[in-house]
Tab-separated table of C-alpha atoms in Angstrom:
chain	number	residue	atom	x	y	z
A	156	MET	CA	6.005	12.256	-5.778
A	157	MET	CA	7.270	9.513	-3.291
A	158	LYS	CA	6.430	6.003	-4.118
A	159	THR	CA	3.641	4.800	-1.515
A	160	ASN	CA	1.540	1.599	-1.094
A	161	GLU	CA	-0.867	0.543	1.877
A	162	VAL	CA	2.377	-0.874	4.083
A	163	LEU	CA	4.177	2.440	3.660
A	164	GLU	CA	1.215	4.550	4.393
A	165	THR	CA	0.647	2.663	7.492
A	166	ILE	CA	4.081	3.248	8.555
A	167	LYS	CA	3.627	6.966	7.975
A	168	ALA	CA	0.169	6.921	9.887
A	169	ARG	CA	1.614	5.092	12.972
A	170	ARG	CA	1.588	7.642	16.153
A	171	SER	CA	1.958	6.913	19.789
A	172	VAL	CA	-1.465	6.951	21.325
A	173	ARG	CA	-1.407	8.034	25.231
A	174	VAL	CA	-5.093	8.429	25.592
A	175	TYR	CA	-7.293	5.457	25.516
A	176	ASP	CA	-10.866	4.836	25.708
A	177	LYS	CA	-11.987	1.481	28.095
A	178	LYS	CA	-13.192	-0.458	24.836
A	179	GLN	CA	-11.138	-3.757	24.920
A	180	VAL	CA	-9.176	-4.879	21.969
A	181	PRO	CA	-11.087	-8.004	20.518
A	182	SER	CA	-9.320	-11.257	21.092
A	183	GLU	CA	-9.167	-11.779	17.161
A	184	ASP	CA	-7.336	-8.461	16.751
A	185	LEU	CA	-5.108	-8.919	19.524
A	186	ASN	CA	-4.181	-12.337	18.181
A	187	ALA	CA	-3.158	-10.953	14.894
A	188	ILE	CA	-1.044	-8.332	16.602
A	189	LEU	CA	0.687	-10.801	18.651
A	190	GLU	CA	1.219	-13.227	15.461
A	191	ALA	CA	2.678	-10.288	13.597
A	192	ALA	CA	5.318	-10.037	16.538
A	193	THR	CA	6.417	-13.660	15.858
A	194	TYR	CA	7.080	-12.942	11.924
A	195	ALA	CA	9.808	-10.293	13.195
A	196	PRO	CA	13.355	-10.972	12.483
A	197	SER	CA	15.328	-12.580	15.107
A	198	GLY	CA	19.193	-13.075	15.611
A	199	MET	CA	20.082	-16.352	14.335
A	200	HIS	CA	16.391	-17.241	13.991
A	201	TYR	CA	16.322	-18.410	17.662
A	202	GLU	CA	13.156	-16.910	18.733
A	203	THR	CA	13.881	-16.726	22.223
A	204	TRP	CA	11.424	-13.878	23.206
A	205	HIS	CA	8.155	-14.311	24.866
A	206	PHE	CA	4.990	-11.971	24.519
A	207	THR	CA	2.792	-11.683	27.652
A	208	ALA	CA	-0.663	-9.971	26.893
A	209	VAL	CA	-2.510	-8.738	29.999
A	210	ARG	CA	-5.988	-7.630	29.494
A	211	SER	CA	-7.296	-7.502	33.136
A	212	ALA	CA	-7.588	-4.260	34.373
A	213	ALA	CA	-7.074	-5.280	38.154
A	214	LYS	CA	-3.812	-6.860	36.890
A	215	LEU	CA	-2.477	-3.941	34.963
A	216	GLU	CA	-3.277	-1.933	38.079
A	217	GLU	CA	-1.523	-4.167	40.212
A	218	LEU	CA	1.587	-4.286	37.678
A	219	ASN	CA	1.426	-0.357	37.637
A	220	ASN	CA	1.449	-0.297	41.632
A	221	ARG	CA	4.537	-2.597	41.615
A	222	ILE	CA	6.201	-0.140	39.028
A	223	LYS	CA	5.551	2.643	41.310
A	224	GLY	CA	6.771	0.932	44.165
A	225	ALA	CA	9.907	0.120	42.348
A	226	PHE	CA	10.244	4.025	41.214
A	227	ALA	CA	9.591	5.051	44.686
A	228	LYS	CA	12.964	3.240	45.736
A	229	SER	CA	14.973	4.861	43.045
A	230	ASP	CA	17.802	7.684	43.690
A	231	ASP	CA	16.348	9.367	40.532
A	232	LYS	CA	14.297	12.297	42.074
A	233	ARG	CA	11.688	12.290	38.944
A	234	LEU	CA	11.092	8.463	39.481
A	235	GLN	CA	10.694	8.915	43.054
A	236	GLU	CA	7.855	11.436	42.273
A	237	ARG	CA	6.185	8.979	39.830
A	238	GLY	CA	6.456	6.525	42.385
A	239	HIS	CA	4.604	8.601	44.936
A	240	SER	CA	2.068	9.941	42.456
A	241	GLU	CA	-1.511	8.650	42.877
A	242	THR	CA	-2.241	9.128	39.197
A	243	TYR	CA	0.655	7.994	37.321
A	244	CYS	CA	-0.173	5.164	35.263
A	245	CYS	CA	2.959	4.117	33.094
A	246	TYR	CA	0.613	2.286	30.330
A	247	TYR	CA	-1.798	5.220	30.016
A	248	HIS	CA	-4.700	3.172	31.187
A	249	ALA	CA	-4.700	1.412	27.985
A	250	PRO	CA	-7.100	-1.971	28.475
A	251	SER	CA	-4.448	-4.311	27.212
A	252	LEU	CA	-0.542	-4.400	27.380
A	253	VAL	CA	1.805	-6.893	25.922
A	254	ILE	CA	5.118	-7.420	27.707
A	255	VAL	CA	7.832	-8.381	25.500
A	256	SER	CA	10.768	-10.104	27.331
A	257	ASN	CA	13.612	-12.467	26.209
A	258	ASP	CA	16.553	-14.375	27.472
A	259	PRO	CA	19.228	-11.806	27.969
A	260	THR	CA	22.095	-14.271	27.112
A	261	GLN	CA	22.456	-13.146	23.577
A	262	TRP	CA	23.513	-9.627	22.639
A	263	TRP	CA	20.926	-8.782	20.220
A	264	ALA	CA	18.033	-9.769	22.631
A	265	GLY	CA	16.576	-6.558	22.886
A	266	MET	CA	16.935	-5.491	19.055
A	267	ASP	CA	14.792	-8.884	18.664
A	268	CYS	CA	12.264	-7.378	20.761
A	269	ALA	CA	12.429	-4.097	19.253
A	270	CYS	CA	11.601	-5.514	15.771
A	271	ALA	CA	8.841	-7.460	17.393
A	272	ILE	CA	7.437	-4.465	19.090
A	273	GLU	CA	7.658	-2.476	15.676
A	274	ASN	CA	5.558	-5.114	14.149
A	275	MET	CA	3.035	-4.799	16.630
A	276	PHE	CA	2.583	-1.220	16.251
A	277	LEU	CA	2.218	-1.419	12.595
A	278	ALA	CA	-0.300	-4.285	12.727
A	279	ALA	CA	-2.131	-2.527	15.416
A	280	ARG	CA	-2.306	0.723	13.222
A	281	SER	CA	-3.502	-1.502	10.217
A	282	LEU	CA	-6.447	-2.700	12.345
A	283	GLY	CA	-7.314	0.867	13.597
A	284	ILE	CA	-5.826	0.391	17.124
A	285	GLY	CA	-3.835	2.744	18.887
A	286	SER	CA	-0.364	1.632	20.593
A	287	CYS	CA	2.468	3.091	22.613
A	288	TRP	CA	5.937	1.962	23.415
A	289	ILE	CA	6.068	1.484	27.528
A	290	ASN	CA	9.559	1.283	28.774
A	291	GLN	CA	8.882	1.322	32.793
A	292	LEU	CA	9.347	-2.334	33.037
A	293	GLY	CA	12.756	-2.410	31.401
A	294	THR	CA	14.242	-0.637	34.218
A	295	THR	CA	12.169	-2.240	36.858
A	296	CYS	CA	11.940	-5.908	36.054
A	297	ASP	CA	14.702	-6.927	38.395
A	298	ASP	CA	12.992	-5.394	41.614
A	299	PRO	CA	11.961	-8.304	43.555
A	300	GLU	CA	8.388	-7.211	43.626
A	301	VAL	CA	7.855	-6.725	40.109
A	302	ARG	CA	9.938	-9.733	39.070
A	303	ALA	CA	7.631	-11.953	41.294
A	304	TYR	CA	4.535	-10.362	39.770
A	305	LEU	CA	5.880	-10.623	36.180
A	306	THR	CA	6.485	-14.400	36.608
A	307	SER	CA	3.092	-14.930	38.141
A	308	LEU	CA	1.646	-13.307	34.621
A	309	GLY	CA	3.655	-15.883	32.678
A	310	VAL	CA	6.830	-13.984	31.714
A	311	PRO	CA	9.700	-16.535	32.003
A	312	GLU	CA	11.941	-16.313	35.074
A	313	ASN	CA	14.909	-15.827	33.085
A	314	HIS	CA	13.862	-13.037	30.798
A	315	LYS	CA	14.427	-9.534	30.774
A	316	VAL	CA	11.812	-6.979	29.716
A	317	TYR	CA	12.753	-5.007	26.518
A	318	GLY	CA	9.597	-3.032	26.176
A	319	CYS	CA	5.747	-3.096	26.458
A	320	VAL	CA	3.198	-2.524	23.777
A	321	ALA	CA	-0.012	-0.502	25.296
A	322	LEU	CA	-2.986	-1.392	22.879
A	323	GLY	CA	-6.414	0.111	22.704
A	324	TYR	CA	-8.637	2.545	20.880
A	325	GLN	CA	-7.533	6.365	20.933
A	326	ALA	CA	-10.071	8.463	23.184
A	327	GLU	CA	-12.194	10.589	21.133
A	328	GLY	CA	-11.298	14.128	20.723
A	329	VAL	CA	-7.862	13.697	21.494
A	330	SER	CA	-5.497	14.639	18.677
A	331	LEU	CA	-2.225	13.130	17.933
A	332	LYS	CA	1.053	15.048	17.242
A	333	GLU	CA	1.828	15.499	13.893
A	334	LYS	CA	4.855	13.712	12.450
A	335	THR	CA	8.120	16.178	11.333
A	336	VAL	CA	10.938	14.226	9.618
A	337	LYS	CA	14.015	15.688	10.925
A	338	ALA	CA	16.372	16.971	7.887
A	339	GLY	CA	19.807	15.582	7.460
A	340	THR	CA	18.873	11.995	8.907
A	341	ILE	CA	19.660	9.991	5.715
A	342	THR	CA	22.768	10.055	3.566
A	343	ILE	CA	22.696	7.953	0.399
A	344	VAL	CA	26.127	6.749	-0.934
A	345	GLU	CA	26.417	5.326	-4.394
């Protein structure tokens, strides 16, 4: 029998949610999730990251449209298809999205953001809130139309976006994938 506790069970229960209902995450819960992000480790304890939480459906839709515009200009055929799709939504219509950015001058900036994102996932799960890692802004944040919009939302101008966290309640009737752990991924040397 494997050792367990509440934290370990939360880690094992976390899954990516890609279908959300429209109910907004309560402000108190969002604040707790954002606070959890700030407790993540950061290189040299610089904490140069920034967390921009967007809860406006209209602003999220505009952000998605700007991302689609950047995709439409891509040389990648798959991204072009997403850019021209009427139904594509990079954040799965979650009611809240946290944009995680950092000053890219330190080589560990992305790693700091990844630690903060994982803290948000676990905090959300512990509060009964679904989450999903959203990557699209990492590749489109330097597009001029996307960058201008990010700045208007409060993302610092000198920051690169390393990931986003979609937050919301899982839609009823939608099941999540079971986690299967790949064999041979752990080695213990004594």
